């Protein structure tokens, strides 16, 4: 796989240098690989921290800013940040009212965020954790015990981020984050695999004309390989898997049609129309839809569908102003 | 090439349906393939229209909204919109003060926009045209007589769009657009080719380990094929080609590091840091930098660098509020 890099071992710090140059509103600590708001966290506001392996850009550093994260810890590609990084992000995000960790359910992330939370506690920073495990495709995989965390991470970061700006307390934000997780489900397919920089082979082999169904976000294998379907068929498979897990009824939903990195926006928009139709056919109303590359897997071609059941409060928090590199509206 | 589509012949209308569902603030005429602002153009404001072949998303429909375009005409993939489409977009964008056409320099676009301008004139709508030809790589190509229009199209649409909101007149906006073109240069490389939906082969053949230097945005061949370089080398080649054409001195510049569709954001950020360094080494100051997929070529992997020499007025217009699906800040 041809990549646009210098030394593959420097991919993450090199990318963080580019992020910093394009976004002076961020404070980027290239050495610690921690990104936070240049202005810091407002005193009295709960800090919101996420992080994980790199290779999923714009997640998480691209979601640092008003109405979303206070800091992100960026691990090596597809590798959890170490506890010291998470601790540094937690300190950067602390405004004296505690810090909430948003953690995707991968074994390394869970362990390292837990250790960082204990270290932060020794520092006198109270930490609560929301675990995101929205992917209905598989339980247990190369990287996980239990379900994987994917697109719903964005939902949690946006909704809880808005609530944190409004002054909610640490425990309230943790409960809200868990509610968003509980209301969210995701499922995706890949039309091509991806290769970690410096590696000489992709995460799985895919014959031409076939797709991997039920993918994760690390290029790991999914449920099965089948002949490539049309956008309409892929929408039916994805929405069907989501509805099999948690029936879609008469509620209002937020839908993310997320590109995995190498999918043209033209194709994502085609899929979005079919996903919209598939969700509505099941009786739910799509009241908000986001289409683009938000949680990626390097140069994987494919898409992941995430659905969150809304209520009036969640809709209001979703619509609240946000100003980050990758998500921005309302101010 | 595996694509996420239904019938390839329906790719553009299918994608427009998805765009409309995700963006209720746009008026999408799927039949005419014209996208405009749902609220129409403010009476007395000059309308700003662009368009061209599809396959370059988010260009142009993703730039319709406050502070940028009033309407976009979406042709078939890599094919100019027909005059009737451009006329429909011109009518949709007309607020009684004339309409400015922003046209990338491809033979089909130039002819069809010219014909539409004549038809609009018969309707009593005054039209001026700004031709964008910023790509320094080649003169004359598969699609063009003269230089091709690429990344600077975004600069023109943003700067002129801001000035139109401020109430500038048609002739003033045309002069401003031409000034932005004159101040802008672009150059890009591809690490992979792309295939038009329904076609069975890519626009050029690329051996593994080689890159196409001096690409256009239609998957057409560029200057030459050479062994793949590092991000630092690619930055040096691109910035060097731009500076060879118009020397970079002590001025302030805006830089776009644009992904061509299948390039991971991680890689674009790495390149951005090297492009920043290469521009600064030549004595210019990078005061604004935009990194992401803005002018794409389907699933092509690669990147294009665009540089615009700023002055105080252009910087202010670049920073002015914009609210479109793909570019949004300041309000």
XYZ file of C-alpha atoms in Angstrom, chain A residues 1-7 10-12 14-19 21-23 54-55 57-58 77 189 191 197 208-210 228-234 261-274 276-277 289-291 293 296 298-299 301-303 328-331, chain B residues 1-7 10-12 14-19 21-23 54-55 57-58 77 189 191 197 208-210 228-234 261-274 276-277 289-291 293 296 298-299 301-303 328-331:
134
model
C 0.000 0.000 0.000
C 1.418 3.356 -1.099
C 1.147 6.007 1.596
C 1.736 9.745 1.699
C 4.099 9.791 4.688
C 7.685 10.328 5.752
C 8.984 7.720 8.220
C 6.558 9.281 12.750
C 3.098 9.306 11.137
C 1.240 10.410 14.278
C 3.948 14.414 11.836
C 0.152 14.545 11.457
C -0.243 16.372 14.762
C 2.186 19.024 13.504
C -0.041 19.513 10.458
C -3.177 19.676 12.609
C -0.562 24.474 11.819
C -4.061 24.353 10.318
C -5.806 24.933 13.664
C -4.743 7.082 15.605
C -5.845 6.244 12.059
C -9.147 10.914 11.902
C -10.901 13.260 12.440
C -1.993 3.913 14.709
C -19.251 -2.872 5.462
C -15.141 -2.668 0.042
C 1.819 2.263 8.155
C -12.233 -8.434 -6.006
C -16.017 -8.255 -6.181
C -16.525 -9.165 -2.520
C -20.525 -6.764 -3.250
C -24.087 -5.462 -3.100
C -25.681 -2.302 -4.384
C -25.977 0.723 -2.101
C -29.610 -0.249 -1.559
C -28.611 -3.769 -0.483
C -25.841 -2.472 1.779
C -11.566 6.831 4.703
C -11.364 6.089 0.991
C -15.035 6.276 0.051
C -15.919 9.129 -2.326
C -18.519 11.546 -0.914
C -20.568 10.893 -4.063
C -20.943 7.251 -2.974
C -21.667 8.132 0.669
C -24.466 10.427 -0.475
C -25.938 7.627 -2.604
C -25.829 5.299 0.404
C -27.314 8.010 2.655
C -30.453 8.192 0.514
C -30.875 4.412 0.728
C -32.770 7.064 4.989
C -35.343 5.027 3.063
C -28.558 13.026 9.222
C -24.797 13.472 9.063
C -22.889 12.194 6.009
C -15.801 10.834 7.029
C -12.234 6.361 9.652
C -7.014 4.749 7.290
C -7.573 4.087 3.567
C -13.198 1.952 1.415
C -16.613 1.344 2.898
C -19.188 2.841 5.189
C -19.071 22.903 13.346
C -22.435 24.569 13.368
C -24.643 27.060 15.112
C -22.146 29.793 15.944
C -13.098 -0.837 -9.168
C -15.747 -1.697 -6.583
C -18.158 1.155 -5.960
C -20.887 1.813 -3.430
C -23.672 2.648 -5.890
C -26.922 1.414 -7.384
C -27.157 1.814 -11.174
C -28.061 7.100 -11.587
C -25.057 7.988 -9.419
C -25.570 11.760 -9.629
C -29.019 9.272 -6.260
C -26.282 11.323 -4.565
C -28.334 14.516 -4.851
C -31.190 12.760 -3.049
C -28.806 11.940 -0.208
C -27.492 15.514 -0.116
C -31.960 14.526 2.982
C -28.870 15.495 4.985
C -29.222 19.218 4.236
C -19.817 15.567 -10.650
C -17.235 13.349 -8.941
C -17.697 16.411 -4.142
C -18.074 18.469 -2.022
C -19.492 12.420 -13.564
C 0.175 14.261 -7.286
C -0.855 7.724 -5.668
C -18.767 4.759 -12.621
C 2.832 -0.030 -7.765
C 5.453 2.180 -6.146
C 5.033 5.007 -8.650
C 6.639 7.509 -4.980
C 8.302 10.108 -2.790
C 7.966 10.910 0.883
C 5.487 13.559 2.001
C 8.452 15.930 2.318
C 9.488 15.245 -1.286
C 5.922 15.591 -2.554
C -10.860 11.452 -2.391
C -9.200 8.335 -0.987
C -6.393 9.912 1.019
C -6.630 9.384 4.790
C -6.784 12.630 6.787
C -3.782 11.347 8.769
C -1.711 11.471 5.559
C -3.075 14.882 4.502
C -2.069 16.298 7.879
C 1.451 14.892 7.472
C 1.671 16.507 4.030
C 0.243 19.770 5.389
C 3.131 20.126 7.849
C 5.656 19.592 5.036
C 3.808 24.613 5.406
C 7.568 24.220 5.860
C -4.322 26.737 6.021
C -7.186 24.443 5.081
C -6.630 20.657 5.081
C -11.170 16.761 0.905
C -11.923 15.455 -5.203
C -13.751 10.095 -7.046
C -11.597 7.476 -5.291
C -5.548 8.749 -3.668
C -3.311 11.793 -3.693
C -3.247 15.445 -2.877
C -18.535 26.548 7.738
C -17.181 29.042 10.212
C -17.763 32.336 11.950
C -21.486 32.094 12.636
